[in-house]
Tab-separated table of C-alpha atoms in Angstrom:
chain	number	residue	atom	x	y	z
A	1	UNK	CA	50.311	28.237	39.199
A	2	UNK	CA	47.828	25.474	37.819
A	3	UNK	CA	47.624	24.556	34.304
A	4	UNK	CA	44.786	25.629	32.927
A	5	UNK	CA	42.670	22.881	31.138
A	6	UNK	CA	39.902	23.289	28.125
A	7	UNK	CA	37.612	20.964	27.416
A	8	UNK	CA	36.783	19.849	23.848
A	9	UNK	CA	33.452	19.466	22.431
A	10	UNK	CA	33.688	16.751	19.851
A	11	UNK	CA	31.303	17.863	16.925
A	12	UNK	CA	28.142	15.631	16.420
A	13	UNK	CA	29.281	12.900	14.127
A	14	UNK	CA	27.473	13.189	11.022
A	15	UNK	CA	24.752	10.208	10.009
A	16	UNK	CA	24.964	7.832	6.892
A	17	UNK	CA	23.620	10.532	3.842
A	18	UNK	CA	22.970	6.821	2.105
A	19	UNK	CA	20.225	6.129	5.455
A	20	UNK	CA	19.296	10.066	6.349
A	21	UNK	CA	19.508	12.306	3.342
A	22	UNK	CA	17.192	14.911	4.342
A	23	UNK	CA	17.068	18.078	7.132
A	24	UNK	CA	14.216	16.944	8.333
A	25	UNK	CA	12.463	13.615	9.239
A	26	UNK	CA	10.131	11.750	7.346
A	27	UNK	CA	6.363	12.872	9.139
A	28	UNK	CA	4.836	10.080	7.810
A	29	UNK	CA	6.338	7.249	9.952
A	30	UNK	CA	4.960	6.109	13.057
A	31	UNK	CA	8.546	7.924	15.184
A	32	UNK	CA	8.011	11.059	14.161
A	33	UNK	CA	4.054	11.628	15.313
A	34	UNK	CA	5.687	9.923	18.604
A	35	UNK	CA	8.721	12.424	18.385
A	36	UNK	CA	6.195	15.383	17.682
A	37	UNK	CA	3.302	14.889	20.024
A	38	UNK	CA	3.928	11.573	22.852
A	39	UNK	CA	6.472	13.891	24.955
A	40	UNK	CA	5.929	15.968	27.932
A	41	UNK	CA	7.509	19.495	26.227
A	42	UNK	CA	5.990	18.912	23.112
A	43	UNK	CA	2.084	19.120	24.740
A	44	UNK	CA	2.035	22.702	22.714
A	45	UNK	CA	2.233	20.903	19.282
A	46	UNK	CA	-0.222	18.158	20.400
A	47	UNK	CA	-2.044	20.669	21.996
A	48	UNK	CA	-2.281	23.077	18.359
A	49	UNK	CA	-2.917	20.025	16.446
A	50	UNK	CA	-5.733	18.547	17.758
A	51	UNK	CA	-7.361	22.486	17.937
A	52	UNK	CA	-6.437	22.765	14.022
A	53	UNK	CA	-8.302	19.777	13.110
A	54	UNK	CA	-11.328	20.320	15.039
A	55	UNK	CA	-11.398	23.708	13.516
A	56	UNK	CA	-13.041	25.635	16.180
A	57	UNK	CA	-15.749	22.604	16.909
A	58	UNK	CA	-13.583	21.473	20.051
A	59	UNK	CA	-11.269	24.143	21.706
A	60	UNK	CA	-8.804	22.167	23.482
A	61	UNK	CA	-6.909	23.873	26.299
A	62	UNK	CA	-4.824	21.569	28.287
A	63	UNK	CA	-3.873	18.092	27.049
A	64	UNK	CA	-1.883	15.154	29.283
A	65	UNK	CA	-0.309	12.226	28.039
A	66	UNK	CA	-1.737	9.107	28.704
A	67	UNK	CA	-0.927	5.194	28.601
A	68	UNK	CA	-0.682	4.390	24.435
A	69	UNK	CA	-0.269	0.623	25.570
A	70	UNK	CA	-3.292	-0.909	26.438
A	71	UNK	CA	-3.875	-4.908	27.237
A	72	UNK	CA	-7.367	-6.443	27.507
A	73	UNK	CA	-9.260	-7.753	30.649
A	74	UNK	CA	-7.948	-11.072	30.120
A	75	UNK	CA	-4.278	-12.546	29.595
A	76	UNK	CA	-4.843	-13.967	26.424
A	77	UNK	CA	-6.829	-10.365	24.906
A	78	UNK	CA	-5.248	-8.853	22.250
A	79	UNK	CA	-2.788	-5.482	23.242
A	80	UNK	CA	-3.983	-2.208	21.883
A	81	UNK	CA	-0.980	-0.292	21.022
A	82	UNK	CA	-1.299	3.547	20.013
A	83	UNK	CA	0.835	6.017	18.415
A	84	UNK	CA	-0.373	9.034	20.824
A	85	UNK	CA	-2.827	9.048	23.298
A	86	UNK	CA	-3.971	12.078	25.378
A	87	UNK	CA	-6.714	13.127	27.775
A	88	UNK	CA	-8.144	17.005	27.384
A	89	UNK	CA	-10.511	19.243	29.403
A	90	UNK	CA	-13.178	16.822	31.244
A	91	UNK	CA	-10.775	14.233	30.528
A	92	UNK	CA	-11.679	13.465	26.921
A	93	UNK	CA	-10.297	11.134	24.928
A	94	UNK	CA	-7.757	11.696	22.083
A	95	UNK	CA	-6.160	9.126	19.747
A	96	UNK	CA	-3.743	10.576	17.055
A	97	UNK	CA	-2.268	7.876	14.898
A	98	UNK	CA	-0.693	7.857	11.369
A	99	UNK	CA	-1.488	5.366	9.162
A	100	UNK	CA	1.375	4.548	6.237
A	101	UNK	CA	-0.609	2.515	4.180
A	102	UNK	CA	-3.998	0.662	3.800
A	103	UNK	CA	-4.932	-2.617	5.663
A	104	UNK	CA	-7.170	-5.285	5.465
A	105	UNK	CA	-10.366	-3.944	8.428
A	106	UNK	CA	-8.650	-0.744	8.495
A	107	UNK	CA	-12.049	0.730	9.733
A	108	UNK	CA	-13.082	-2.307	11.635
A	109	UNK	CA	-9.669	-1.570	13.593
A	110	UNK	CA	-10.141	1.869	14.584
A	111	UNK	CA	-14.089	1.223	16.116
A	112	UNK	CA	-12.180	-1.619	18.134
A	113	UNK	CA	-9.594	0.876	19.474
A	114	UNK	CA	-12.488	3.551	20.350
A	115	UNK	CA	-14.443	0.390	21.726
A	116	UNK	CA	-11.819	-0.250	24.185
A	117	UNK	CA	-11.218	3.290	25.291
A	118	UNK	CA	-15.283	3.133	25.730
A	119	UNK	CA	-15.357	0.008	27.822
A	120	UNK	CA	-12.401	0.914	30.006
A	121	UNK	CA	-14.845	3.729	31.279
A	122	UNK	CA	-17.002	1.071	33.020
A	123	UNK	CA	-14.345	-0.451	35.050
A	124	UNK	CA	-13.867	-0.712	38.840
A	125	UNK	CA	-17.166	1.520	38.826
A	126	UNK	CA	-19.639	2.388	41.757
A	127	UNK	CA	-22.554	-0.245	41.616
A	128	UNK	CA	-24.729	2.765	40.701
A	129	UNK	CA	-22.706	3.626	37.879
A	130	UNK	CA	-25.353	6.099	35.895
A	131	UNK	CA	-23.300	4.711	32.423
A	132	UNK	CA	-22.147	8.443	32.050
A	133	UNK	CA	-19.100	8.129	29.528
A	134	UNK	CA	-16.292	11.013	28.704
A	135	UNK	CA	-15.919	11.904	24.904
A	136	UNK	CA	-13.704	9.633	22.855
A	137	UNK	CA	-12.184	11.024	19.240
A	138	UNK	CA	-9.819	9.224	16.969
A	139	UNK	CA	-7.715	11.212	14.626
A	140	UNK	CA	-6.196	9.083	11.878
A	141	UNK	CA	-3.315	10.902	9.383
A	142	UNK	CA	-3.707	8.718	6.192
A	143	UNK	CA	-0.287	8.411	4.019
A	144	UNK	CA	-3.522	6.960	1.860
A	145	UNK	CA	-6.629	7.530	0.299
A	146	UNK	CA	-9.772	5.708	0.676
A	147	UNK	CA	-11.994	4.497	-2.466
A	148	UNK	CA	-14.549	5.642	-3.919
A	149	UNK	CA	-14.113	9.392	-1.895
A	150	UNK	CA	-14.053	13.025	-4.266
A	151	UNK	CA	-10.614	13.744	-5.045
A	152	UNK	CA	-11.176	17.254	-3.361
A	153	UNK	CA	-12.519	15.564	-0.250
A	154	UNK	CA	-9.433	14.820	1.937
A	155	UNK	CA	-10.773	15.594	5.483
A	156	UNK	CA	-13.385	12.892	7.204
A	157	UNK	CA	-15.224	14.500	9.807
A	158	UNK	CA	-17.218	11.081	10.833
A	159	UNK	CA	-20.423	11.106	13.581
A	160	UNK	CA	-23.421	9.413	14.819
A	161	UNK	CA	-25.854	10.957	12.763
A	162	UNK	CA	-29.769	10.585	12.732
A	163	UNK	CA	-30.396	9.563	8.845
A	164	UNK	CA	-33.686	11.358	8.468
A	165	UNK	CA	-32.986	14.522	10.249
A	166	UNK	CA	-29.228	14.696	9.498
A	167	UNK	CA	-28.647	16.297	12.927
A	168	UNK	CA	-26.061	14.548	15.074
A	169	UNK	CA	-27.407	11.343	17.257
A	170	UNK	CA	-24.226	11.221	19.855
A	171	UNK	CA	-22.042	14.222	20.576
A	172	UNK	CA	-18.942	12.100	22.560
A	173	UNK	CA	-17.881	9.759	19.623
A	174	UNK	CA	-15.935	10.820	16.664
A	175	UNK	CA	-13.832	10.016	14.283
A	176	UNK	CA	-11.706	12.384	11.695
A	177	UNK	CA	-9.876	10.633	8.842
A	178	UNK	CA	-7.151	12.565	6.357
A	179	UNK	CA	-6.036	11.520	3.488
A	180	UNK	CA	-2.920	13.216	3.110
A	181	UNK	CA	-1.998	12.526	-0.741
A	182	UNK	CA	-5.073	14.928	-1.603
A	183	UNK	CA	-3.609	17.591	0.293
A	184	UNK	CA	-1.813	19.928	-2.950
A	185	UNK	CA	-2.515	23.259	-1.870
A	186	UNK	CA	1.084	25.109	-2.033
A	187	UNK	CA	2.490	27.072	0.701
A	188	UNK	CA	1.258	30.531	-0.962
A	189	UNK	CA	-2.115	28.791	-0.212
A	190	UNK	CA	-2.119	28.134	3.224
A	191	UNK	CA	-4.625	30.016	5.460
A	192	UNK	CA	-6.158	27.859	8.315
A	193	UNK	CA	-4.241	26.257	11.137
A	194	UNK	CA	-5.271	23.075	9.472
A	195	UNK	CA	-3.563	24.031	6.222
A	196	UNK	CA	-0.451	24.689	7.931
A	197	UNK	CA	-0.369	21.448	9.988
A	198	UNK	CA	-1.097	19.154	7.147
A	199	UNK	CA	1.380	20.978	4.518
A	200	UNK	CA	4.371	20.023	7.713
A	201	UNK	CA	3.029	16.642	7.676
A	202	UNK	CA	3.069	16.233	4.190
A	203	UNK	CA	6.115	18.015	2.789
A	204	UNK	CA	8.591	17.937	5.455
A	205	UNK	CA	11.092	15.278	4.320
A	206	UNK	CA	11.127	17.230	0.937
A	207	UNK	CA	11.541	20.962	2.729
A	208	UNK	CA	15.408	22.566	3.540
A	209	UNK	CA	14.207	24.877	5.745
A	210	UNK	CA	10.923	26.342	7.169
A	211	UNK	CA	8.644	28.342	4.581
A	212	UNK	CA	8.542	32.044	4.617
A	213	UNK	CA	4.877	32.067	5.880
A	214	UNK	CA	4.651	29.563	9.132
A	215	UNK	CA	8.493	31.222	9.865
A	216	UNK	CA	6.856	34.228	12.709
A	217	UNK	CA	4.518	31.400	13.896
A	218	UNK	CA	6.222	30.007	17.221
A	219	UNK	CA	4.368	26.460	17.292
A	220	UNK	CA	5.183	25.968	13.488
A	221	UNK	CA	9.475	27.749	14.675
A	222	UNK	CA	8.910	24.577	17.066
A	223	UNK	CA	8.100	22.083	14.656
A	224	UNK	CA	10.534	22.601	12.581
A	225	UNK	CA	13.371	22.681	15.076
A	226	UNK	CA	12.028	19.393	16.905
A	227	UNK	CA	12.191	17.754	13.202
A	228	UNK	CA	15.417	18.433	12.644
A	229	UNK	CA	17.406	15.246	12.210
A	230	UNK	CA	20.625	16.657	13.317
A	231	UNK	CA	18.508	17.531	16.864
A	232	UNK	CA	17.711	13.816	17.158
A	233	UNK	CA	19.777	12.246	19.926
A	234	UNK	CA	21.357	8.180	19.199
A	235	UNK	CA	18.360	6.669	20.580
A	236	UNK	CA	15.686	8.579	18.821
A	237	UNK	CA	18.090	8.410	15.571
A	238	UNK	CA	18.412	4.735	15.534
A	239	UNK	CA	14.952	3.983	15.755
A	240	UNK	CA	13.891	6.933	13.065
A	241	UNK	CA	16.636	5.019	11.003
A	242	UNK	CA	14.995	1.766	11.795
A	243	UNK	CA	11.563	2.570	10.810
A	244	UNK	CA	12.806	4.577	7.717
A	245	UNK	CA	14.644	1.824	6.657
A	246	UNK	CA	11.598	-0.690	6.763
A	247	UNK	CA	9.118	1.856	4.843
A	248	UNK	CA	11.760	1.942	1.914
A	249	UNK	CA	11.860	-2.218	2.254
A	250	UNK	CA	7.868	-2.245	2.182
A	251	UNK	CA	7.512	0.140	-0.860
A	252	UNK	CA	10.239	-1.671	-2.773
A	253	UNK	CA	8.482	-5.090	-2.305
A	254	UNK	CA	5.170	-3.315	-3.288
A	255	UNK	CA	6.615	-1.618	-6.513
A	256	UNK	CA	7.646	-5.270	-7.266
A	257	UNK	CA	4.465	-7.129	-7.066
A	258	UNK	CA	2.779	-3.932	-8.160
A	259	UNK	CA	4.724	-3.731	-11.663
A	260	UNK	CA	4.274	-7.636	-12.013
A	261	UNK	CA	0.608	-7.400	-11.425
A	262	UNK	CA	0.594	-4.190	-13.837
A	263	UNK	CA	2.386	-6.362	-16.744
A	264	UNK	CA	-0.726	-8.545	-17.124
A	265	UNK	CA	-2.826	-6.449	-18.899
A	266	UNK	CA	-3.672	-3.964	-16.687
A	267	UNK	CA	-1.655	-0.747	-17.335
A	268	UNK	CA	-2.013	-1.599	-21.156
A	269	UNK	CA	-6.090	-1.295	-20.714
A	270	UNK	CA	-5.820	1.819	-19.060
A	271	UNK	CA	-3.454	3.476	-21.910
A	272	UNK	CA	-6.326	2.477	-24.423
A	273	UNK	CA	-8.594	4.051	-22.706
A	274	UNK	CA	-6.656	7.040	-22.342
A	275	UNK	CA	-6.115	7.384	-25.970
A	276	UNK	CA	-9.324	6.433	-27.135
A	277	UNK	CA	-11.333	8.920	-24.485
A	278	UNK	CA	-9.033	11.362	-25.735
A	279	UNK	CA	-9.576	10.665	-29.908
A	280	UNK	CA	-13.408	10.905	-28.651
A	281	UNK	CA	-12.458	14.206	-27.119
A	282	UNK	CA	-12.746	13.781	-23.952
A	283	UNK	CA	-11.308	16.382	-21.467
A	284	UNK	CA	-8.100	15.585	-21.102
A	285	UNK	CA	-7.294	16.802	-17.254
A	286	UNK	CA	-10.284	14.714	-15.600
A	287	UNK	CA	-9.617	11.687	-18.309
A	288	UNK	CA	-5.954	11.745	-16.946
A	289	UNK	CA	-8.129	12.281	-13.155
A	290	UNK	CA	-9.891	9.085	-13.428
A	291	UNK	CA	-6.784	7.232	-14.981
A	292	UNK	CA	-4.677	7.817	-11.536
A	293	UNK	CA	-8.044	7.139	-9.563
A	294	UNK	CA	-7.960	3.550	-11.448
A	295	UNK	CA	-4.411	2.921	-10.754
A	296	UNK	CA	-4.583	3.675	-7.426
A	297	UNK	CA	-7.791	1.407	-6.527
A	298	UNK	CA	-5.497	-1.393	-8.311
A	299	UNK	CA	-2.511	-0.250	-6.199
A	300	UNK	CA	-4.646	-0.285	-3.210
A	301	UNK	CA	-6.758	-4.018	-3.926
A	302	UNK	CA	-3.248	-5.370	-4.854
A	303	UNK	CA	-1.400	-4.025	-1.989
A	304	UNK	CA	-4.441	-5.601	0.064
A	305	UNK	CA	-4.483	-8.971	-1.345
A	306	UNK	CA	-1.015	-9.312	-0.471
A	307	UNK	CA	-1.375	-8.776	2.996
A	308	UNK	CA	-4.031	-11.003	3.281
A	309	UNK	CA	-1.825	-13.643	1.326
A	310	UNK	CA	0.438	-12.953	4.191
A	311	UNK	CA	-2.207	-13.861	6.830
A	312	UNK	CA	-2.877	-17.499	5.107
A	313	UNK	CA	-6.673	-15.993	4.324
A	314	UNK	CA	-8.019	-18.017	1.428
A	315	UNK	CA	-7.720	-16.948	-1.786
A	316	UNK	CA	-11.447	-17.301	-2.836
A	317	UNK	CA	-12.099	-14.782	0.069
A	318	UNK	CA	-9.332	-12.676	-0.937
A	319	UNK	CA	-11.222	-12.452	-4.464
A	320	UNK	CA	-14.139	-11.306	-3.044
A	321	UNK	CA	-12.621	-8.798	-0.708
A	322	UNK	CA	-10.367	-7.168	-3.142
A	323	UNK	CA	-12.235	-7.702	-6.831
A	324	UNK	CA	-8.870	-8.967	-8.219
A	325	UNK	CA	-9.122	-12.417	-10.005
A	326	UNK	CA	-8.045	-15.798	-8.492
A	327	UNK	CA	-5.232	-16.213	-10.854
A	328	UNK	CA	-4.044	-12.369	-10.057
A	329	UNK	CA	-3.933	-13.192	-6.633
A	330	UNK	CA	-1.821	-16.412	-7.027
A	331	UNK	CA	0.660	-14.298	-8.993
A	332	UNK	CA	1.302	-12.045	-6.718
């Protein structure tokens, strides 16, 4: 008689709680809109997503993955790298990207990339090329805000637009920008497909399990399982780890120069004129309002000015790009 023989599963080894302390991954790194949307069965989510935001403007029914590494014409042009790319019905164009924190030409960047996708229509073209192009959209997921926008305004539905009539110029270029730190409504609140998407993005590293009201959806049942850091295999851990590891490095270094810029009078203006708005009787939920809106437009010129610093940009120009004094910007 043979021996019978079992096999033993060894049990997934558990991960570092001091590197990955959560159920679910971080959404707001560059992995994890890879690890949602840039694979083959995950075209559903990418797919739901990109209908959500266009809220019924665009219906989206198929969606194929595309090249997200692009290099220019010539050796020496600079490589276009994206976080998703896709093509949809009539093969238009979809960039999805996140964004972790503000950079110098953020704007000036994303034109470029929409640029390139618009000039790579016109290549190794018929001599009678009628210059017909295919829609091109870039969706940017900001772990930011922009200045000077209305705290309530956290969607950025951006067009060609005819000034005088206000009707739309172009239909095939588009942009929509969302900041994703004024997104507060609570999960009792949710009632678009948009909603739902950006309360995932938002509050999944924070979440132990899925919320009682995107539970009976199967695209949001999805999500949640594909975020699930024990589902990651060792490739896709190590490089969550990796990138997780360098966002806590870059907001520690901030938090540093951003305290020590703080200390120089800054914070201590703002606290005055909190008190003294408030002995004047001023409202005190919109005086606190414009308080955080000041802090974070410091946060946001500092955090600038010492990426530029970085970049060996002068500091005269880095002055007049970010409003912060010369002798700030040396002491950062």
């Amino acid at each position: 008689m043979e021996e019978k023989t079992s096999t033993v599963i060894q049990p997934r080894k558990k991960e570092n709680p001091k590197t990955v302390n959560s159920r679910y991954i971080d959404s707001t790194l560059d992995f994890s809109f890879r690890h949602f949307f840039a694979k083959e069965n995950h075209l559903d989510l990418l797919k739901d997503f990109l209908n959500s935001v266009f809220e019924g403007r665009k219906m989206i029914k198929d969606v194929k993955l595309g090249k997200t590494d692009r290099k220019g014409d010539q050796k020496n042009n600079r490589r276009t790298v994206f976080d998703v790319y896709c093509t949809g019905d009539n093969g238009v164009n979809f960039v999805v990207e996140m964004q972790k924190g503000t950079q110098a030409n953020f704007k000036d960047r994303i034109l470029f990339y929409t640029a390139n996708l618009i000039q790579e229509q016109g290549r190794s073209v018929d001599s009678n090329w009628d210059y017909k192009l295919t829609e091109v959209y870039f969706v940017v997921v900001m772990d930011f805000i922009f200045e000077n926008t209305p705290l309530e305004h956290y969607v950025h539905d951006v067009r060609l637009v005819e000034m005088c009539t206000k009707l739309q110029f172009y239909d095939k270029l588009g942009y929509i920008y969302i900041e994703l730190p004024k997104f507060n409504k609570t999960v009792n609140e949710l009632q678009s497909s948009e909603d739902k998407w950006l309360y995932c993005l938002k509050n999944m590293k924070t979440l132990n399990k899925i919320p009682l009201p995107l539970s009976n959806d199967p695209i949001f049942k999805k999500l949640f399982e594909v975020a699930e850091v024990s589902n990651l295999n060792p490739e896709e851990m190590s490089l969550y780890q990796r990138e997780l590891k360098r966002k806590r490095d870059n907001y520690s270094r901030e938090q540093y120069v951003l305290q020590n810029a703080l200390k120089q009078g800054f914070e201590k203006g703002i606290e005055q004129g909190v008190e003294q708005g408030l002995a004047q009787g001023e409202v005190k939920g919109r005086l606190e309002e414009r308080v955080k809106i000041e802090i974070e437009k410091r946060e946001i010129a500092v955090r600038t000015a010492l990426k530029l610093k970085k970049s060996d940009i002068a500091i005269e120009l880095i002055a007049d790009a970010t409003g912060l004094t010369i002798e700030e910007i040396q002491a950062i």
